[in-house]
PDB file of C-alpha atoms in Angstrom:
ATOM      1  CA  UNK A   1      -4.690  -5.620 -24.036  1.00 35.00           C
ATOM      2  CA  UNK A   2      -5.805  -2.112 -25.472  1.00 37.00           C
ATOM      3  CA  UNK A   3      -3.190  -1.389 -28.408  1.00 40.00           C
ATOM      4  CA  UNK A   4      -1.161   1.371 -27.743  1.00 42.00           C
ATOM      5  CA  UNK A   5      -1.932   3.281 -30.640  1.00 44.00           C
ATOM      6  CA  UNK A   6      -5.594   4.086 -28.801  1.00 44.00           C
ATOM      7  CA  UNK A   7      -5.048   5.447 -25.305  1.00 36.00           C
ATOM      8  CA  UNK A   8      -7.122   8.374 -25.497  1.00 42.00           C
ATOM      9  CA  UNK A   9      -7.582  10.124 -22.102  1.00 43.00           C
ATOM     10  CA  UNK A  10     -11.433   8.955 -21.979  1.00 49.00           C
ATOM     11  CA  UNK A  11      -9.629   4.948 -22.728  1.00 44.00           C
ATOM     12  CA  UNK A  12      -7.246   6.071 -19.568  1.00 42.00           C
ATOM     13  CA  UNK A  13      -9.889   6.406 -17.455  1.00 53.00           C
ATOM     14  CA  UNK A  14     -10.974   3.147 -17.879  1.00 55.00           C
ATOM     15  CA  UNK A  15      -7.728   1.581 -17.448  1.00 54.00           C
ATOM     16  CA  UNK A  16      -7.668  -0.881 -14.735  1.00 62.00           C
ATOM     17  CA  UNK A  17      -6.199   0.831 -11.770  1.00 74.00           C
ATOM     18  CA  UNK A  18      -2.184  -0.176 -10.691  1.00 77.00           C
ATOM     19  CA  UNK A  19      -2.488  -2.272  -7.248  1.00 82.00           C
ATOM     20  CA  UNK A  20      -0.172  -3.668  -4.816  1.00 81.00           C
ATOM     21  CA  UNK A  21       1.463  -6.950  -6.393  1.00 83.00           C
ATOM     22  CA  UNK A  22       2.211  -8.885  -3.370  1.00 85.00           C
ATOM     23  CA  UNK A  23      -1.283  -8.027  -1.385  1.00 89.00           C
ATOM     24  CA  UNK A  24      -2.472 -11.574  -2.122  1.00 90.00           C
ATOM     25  CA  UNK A  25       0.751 -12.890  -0.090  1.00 93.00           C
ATOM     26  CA  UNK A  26       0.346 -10.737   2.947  1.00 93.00           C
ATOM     27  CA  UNK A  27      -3.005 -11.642   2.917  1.00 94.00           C
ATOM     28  CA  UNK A  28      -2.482 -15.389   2.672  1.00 96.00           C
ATOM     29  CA  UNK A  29       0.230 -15.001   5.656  1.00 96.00           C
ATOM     30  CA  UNK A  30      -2.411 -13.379   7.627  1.00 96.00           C
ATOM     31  CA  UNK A  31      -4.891 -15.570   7.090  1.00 97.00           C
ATOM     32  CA  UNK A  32      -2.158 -18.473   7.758  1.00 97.00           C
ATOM     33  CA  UNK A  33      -1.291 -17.130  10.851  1.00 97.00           C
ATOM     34  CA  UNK A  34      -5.226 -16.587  12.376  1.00 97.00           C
ATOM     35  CA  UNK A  35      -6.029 -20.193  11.199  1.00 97.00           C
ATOM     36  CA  UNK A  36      -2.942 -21.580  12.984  1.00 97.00           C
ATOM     37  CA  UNK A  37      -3.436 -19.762  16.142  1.00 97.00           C
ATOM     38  CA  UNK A  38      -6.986 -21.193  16.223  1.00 97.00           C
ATOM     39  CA  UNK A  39      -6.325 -24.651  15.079  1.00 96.00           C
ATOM     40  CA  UNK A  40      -3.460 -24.675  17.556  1.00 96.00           C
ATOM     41  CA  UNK A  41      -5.462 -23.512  20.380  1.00 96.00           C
ATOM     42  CA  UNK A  42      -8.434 -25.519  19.871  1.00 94.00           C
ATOM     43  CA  UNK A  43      -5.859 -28.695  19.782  1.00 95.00           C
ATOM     44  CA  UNK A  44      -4.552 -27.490  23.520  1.00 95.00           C
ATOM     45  CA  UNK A  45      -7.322 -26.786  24.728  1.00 95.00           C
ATOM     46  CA  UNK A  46      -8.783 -30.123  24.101  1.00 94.00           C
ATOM     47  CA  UNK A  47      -5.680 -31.904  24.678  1.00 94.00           C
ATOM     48  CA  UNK A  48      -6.003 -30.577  28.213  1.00 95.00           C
ATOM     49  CA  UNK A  49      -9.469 -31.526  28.855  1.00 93.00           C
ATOM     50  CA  UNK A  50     -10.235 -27.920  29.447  1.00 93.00           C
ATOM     51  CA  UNK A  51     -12.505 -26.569  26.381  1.00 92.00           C
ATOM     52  CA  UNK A  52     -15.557 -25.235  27.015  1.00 94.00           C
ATOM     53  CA  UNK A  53     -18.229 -23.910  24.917  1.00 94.00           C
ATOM     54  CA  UNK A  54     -17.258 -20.153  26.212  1.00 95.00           C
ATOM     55  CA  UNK A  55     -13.503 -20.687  25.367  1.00 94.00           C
ATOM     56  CA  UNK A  56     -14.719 -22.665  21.752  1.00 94.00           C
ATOM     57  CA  UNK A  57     -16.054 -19.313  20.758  1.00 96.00           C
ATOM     58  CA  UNK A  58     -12.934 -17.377  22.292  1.00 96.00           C
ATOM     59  CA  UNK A  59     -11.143 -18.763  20.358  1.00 96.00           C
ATOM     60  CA  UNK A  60     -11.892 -18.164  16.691  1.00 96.00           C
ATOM     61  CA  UNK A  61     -12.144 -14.753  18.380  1.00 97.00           C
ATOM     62  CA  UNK A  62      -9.111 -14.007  19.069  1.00 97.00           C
ATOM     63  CA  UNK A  63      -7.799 -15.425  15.780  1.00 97.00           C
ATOM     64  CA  UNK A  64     -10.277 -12.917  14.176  1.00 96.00           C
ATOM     65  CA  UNK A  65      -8.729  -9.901  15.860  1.00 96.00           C
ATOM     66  CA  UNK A  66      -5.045 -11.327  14.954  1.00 96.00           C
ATOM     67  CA  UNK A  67      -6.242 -11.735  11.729  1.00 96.00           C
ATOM     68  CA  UNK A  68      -7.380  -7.993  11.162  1.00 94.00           C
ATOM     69  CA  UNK A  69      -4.315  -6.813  13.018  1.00 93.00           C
ATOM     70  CA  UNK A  70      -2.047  -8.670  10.210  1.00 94.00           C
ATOM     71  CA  UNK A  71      -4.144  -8.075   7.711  1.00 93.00           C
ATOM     72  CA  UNK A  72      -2.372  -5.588   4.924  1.00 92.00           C
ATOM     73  CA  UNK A  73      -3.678  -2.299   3.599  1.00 92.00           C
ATOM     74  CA  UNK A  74      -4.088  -2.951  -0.129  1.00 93.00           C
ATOM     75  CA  UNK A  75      -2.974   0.290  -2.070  1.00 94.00           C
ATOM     76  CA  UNK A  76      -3.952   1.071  -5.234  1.00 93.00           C
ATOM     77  CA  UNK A  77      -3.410   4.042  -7.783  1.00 92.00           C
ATOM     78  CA  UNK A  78      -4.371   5.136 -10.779  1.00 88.00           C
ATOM     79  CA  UNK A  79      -3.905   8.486 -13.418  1.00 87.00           C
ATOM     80  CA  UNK A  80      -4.249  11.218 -10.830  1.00 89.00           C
ATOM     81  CA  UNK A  81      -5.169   9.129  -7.808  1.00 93.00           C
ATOM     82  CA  UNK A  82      -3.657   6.636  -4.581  1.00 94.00           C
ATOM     83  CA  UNK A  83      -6.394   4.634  -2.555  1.00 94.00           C
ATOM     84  CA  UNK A  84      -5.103   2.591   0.688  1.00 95.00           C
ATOM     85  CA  UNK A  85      -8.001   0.477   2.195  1.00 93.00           C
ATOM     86  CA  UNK A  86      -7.700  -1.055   5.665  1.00 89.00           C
ATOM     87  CA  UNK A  87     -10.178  -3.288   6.910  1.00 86.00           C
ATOM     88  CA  UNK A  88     -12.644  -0.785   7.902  1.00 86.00           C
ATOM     89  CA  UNK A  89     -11.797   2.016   5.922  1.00 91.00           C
ATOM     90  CA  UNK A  90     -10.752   3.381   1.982  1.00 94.00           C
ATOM     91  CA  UNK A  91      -8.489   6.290   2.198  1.00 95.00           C
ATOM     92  CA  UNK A  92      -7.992   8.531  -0.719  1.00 95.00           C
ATOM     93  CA  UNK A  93      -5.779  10.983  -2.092  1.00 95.00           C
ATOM     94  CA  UNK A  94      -5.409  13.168  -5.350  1.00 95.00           C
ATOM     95  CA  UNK A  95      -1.786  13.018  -5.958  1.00 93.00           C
ATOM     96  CA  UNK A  96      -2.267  15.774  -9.211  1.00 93.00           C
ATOM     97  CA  UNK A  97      -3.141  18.394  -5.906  1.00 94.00           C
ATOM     98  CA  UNK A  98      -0.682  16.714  -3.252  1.00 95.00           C
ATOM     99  CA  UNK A  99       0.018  19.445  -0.421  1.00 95.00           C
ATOM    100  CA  UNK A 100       1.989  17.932   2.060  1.00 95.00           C
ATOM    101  CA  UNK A 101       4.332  14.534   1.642  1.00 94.00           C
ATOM    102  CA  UNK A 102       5.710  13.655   5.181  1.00 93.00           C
ATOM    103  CA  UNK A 103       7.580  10.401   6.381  1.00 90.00           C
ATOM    104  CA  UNK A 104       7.129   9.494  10.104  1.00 85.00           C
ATOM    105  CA  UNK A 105      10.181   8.514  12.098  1.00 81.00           C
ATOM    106  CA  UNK A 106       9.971   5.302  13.894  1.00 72.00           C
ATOM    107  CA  UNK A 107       9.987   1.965  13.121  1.00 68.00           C
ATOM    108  CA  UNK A 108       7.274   1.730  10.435  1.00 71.00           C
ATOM    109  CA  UNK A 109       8.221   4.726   8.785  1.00 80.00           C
ATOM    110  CA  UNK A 110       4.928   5.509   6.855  1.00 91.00           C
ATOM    111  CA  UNK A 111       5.060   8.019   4.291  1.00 93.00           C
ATOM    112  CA  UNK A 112       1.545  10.575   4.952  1.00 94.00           C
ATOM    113  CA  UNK A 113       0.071  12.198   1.640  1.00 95.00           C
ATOM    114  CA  UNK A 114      -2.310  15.155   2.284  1.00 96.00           C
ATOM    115  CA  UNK A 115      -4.037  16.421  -1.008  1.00 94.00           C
ATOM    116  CA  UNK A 116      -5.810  20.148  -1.088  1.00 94.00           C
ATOM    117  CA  UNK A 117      -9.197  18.820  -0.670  1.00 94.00           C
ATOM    118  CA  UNK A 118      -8.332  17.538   2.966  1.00 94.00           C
ATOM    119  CA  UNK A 119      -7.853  14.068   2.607  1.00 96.00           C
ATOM    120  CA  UNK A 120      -4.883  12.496   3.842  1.00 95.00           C
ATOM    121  CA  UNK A 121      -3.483   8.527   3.083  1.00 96.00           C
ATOM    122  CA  UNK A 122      -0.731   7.088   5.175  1.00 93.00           C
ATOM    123  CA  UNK A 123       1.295   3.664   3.796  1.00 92.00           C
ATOM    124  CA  UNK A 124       4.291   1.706   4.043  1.00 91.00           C
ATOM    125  CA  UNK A 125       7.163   3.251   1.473  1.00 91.00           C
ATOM    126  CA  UNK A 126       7.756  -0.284   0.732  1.00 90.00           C
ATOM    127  CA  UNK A 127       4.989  -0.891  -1.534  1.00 92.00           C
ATOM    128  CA  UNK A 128       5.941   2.381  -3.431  1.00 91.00           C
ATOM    129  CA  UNK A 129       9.130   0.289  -4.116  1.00 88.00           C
ATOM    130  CA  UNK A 130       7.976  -3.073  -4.429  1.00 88.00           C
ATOM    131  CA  UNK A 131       5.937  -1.819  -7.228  1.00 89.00           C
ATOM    132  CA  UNK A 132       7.192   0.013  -9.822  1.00 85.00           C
ATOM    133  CA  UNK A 133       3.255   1.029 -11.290  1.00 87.00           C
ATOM    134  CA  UNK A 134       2.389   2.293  -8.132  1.00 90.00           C
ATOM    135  CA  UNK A 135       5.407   4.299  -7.764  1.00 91.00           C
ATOM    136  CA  UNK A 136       5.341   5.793 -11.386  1.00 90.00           C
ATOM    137  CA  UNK A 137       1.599   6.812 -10.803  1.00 92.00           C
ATOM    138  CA  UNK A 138       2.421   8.802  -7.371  1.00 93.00           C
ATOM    139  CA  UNK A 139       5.497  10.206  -8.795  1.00 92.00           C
ATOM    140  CA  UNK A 140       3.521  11.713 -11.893  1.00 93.00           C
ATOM    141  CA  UNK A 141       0.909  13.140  -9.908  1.00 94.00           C
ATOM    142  CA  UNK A 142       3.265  14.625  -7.239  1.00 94.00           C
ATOM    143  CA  UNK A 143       5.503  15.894 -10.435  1.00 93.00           C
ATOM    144  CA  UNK A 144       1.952  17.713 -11.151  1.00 94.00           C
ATOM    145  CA  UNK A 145       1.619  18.415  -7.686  1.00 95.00           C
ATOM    146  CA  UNK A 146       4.802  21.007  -7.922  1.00 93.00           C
ATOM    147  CA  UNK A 147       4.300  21.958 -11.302  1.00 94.00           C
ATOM    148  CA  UNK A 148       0.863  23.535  -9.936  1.00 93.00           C
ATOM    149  CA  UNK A 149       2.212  25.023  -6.751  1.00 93.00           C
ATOM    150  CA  UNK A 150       0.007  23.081  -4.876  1.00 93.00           C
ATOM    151  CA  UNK A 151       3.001  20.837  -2.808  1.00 92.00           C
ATOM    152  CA  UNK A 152       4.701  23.122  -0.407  1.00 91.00           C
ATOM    153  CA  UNK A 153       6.316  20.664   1.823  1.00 92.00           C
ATOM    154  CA  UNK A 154       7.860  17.412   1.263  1.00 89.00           C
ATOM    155  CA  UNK A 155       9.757  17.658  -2.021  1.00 90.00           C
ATOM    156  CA  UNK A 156      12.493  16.338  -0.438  1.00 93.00           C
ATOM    157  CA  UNK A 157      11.063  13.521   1.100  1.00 92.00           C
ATOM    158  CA  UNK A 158       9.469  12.385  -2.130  1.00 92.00           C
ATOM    159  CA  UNK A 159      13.548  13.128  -3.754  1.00 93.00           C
ATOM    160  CA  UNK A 160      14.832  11.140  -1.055  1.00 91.00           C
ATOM    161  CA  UNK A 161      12.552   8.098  -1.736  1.00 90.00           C
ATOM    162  CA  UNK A 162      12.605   8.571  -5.703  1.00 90.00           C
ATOM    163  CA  UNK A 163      16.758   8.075  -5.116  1.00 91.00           C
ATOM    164  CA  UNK A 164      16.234   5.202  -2.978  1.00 88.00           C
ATOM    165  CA  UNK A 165      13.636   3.243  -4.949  1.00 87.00           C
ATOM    166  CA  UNK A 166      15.892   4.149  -8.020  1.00 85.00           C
ATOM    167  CA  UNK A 167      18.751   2.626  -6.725  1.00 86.00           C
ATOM    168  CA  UNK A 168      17.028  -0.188  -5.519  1.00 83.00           C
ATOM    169  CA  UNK A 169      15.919  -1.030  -9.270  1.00 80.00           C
ATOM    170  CA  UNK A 170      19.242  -0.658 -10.464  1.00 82.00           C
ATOM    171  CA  UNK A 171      21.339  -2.791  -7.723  1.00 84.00           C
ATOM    172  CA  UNK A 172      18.032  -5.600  -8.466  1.00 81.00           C
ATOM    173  CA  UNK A 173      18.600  -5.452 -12.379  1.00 83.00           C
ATOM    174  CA  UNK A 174      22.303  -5.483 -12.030  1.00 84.00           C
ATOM    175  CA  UNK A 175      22.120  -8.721  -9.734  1.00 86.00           C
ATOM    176  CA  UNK A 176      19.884 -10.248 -12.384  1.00 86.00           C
ATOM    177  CA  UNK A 177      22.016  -9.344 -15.543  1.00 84.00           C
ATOM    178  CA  UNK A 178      24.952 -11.043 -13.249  1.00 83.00           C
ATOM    179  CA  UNK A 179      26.862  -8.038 -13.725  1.00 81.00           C
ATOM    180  CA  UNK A 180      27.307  -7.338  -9.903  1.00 66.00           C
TER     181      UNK A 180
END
């Protein structure tokens, strides 16, 4: 634990960076899910008398490609910065020079962050506020963002989802105190 006392900004850079606190469980559910398919589908297959070397590798295949499909995007942020990596690919943005915050319709919903140097991240809103680090990191750097004049669109997307994740913390800490 560095004392607070001795954050100076060279210290802050070497901070560990703020991730996604429930990664590890969408990954074990993934991984859950790709060993039960096989498992299950190995057992049938044998049960039925009908497994052959070509389906034995089809298989573990398959469960492979469920697997990555389930897989979750681990985000991760630090002073200035937001990183989502997929399986194949790291995404990142500078959230101190944020351009454009968007949130696609649909059912998913993702929120798309485009920073002046052309890079552009795209994540679930529900990590933003199912951690709290992750959300205060994006919301100082977008805070920067318009202080700079560098974010022309999206200010009210980002106000919308600052209200919501804001009253989401409030209802969850009322419920806890008992007072609601």
């Amino acid at each position: 634990m560095v004392p607070t006392g001795s954050l100076t900004p060279s210290r802050l850079r070497r901070l560990p960076p703020d991730g996604d606190r429930h990664w590890h469980t969408g990954v074990r559910y993934a991984v859950g899910c790709a060993l039960v398919l096989c498992g299950l589908t190995f057992l049938l297959d044998w049960g039925a008398g009908t497994l052959t070397p070509a389906r034995a590798l089809l298989w573990p295949a398959l469960s492979a490609v469920l697997l990555l499909a389930l897989l979750p995007q681990r985000v991760t942020a630090g002073r200035c910065w937001l990183a989502v990596r997929g399986p194949l690919r790291r995404h990142l943005v500078r959230t101190d020079a944020l351009t454009e915050v968007r949130q696609c319709p649909g059912l998913s919903a993702s929120l798309v962050l485009r920073d002046a140097f052309g890079h552009r991240v795209e994540l679930d809103p529900r990590v933003l506020a199912a951690n709290p680090l992750l959300w205060h990191d994006l919301d100082t750097g977008a805070r920067r963002s318009l202080e700079r004049g560098t974010l022309r669109e999206g200010t009210e997307v980002l106000e919308r989802l600052r209200r919501e994740i804001d009253d989401g913390t409030a209802r969850a800490v009322l419920e806890r105190s008992g007072i609601s």
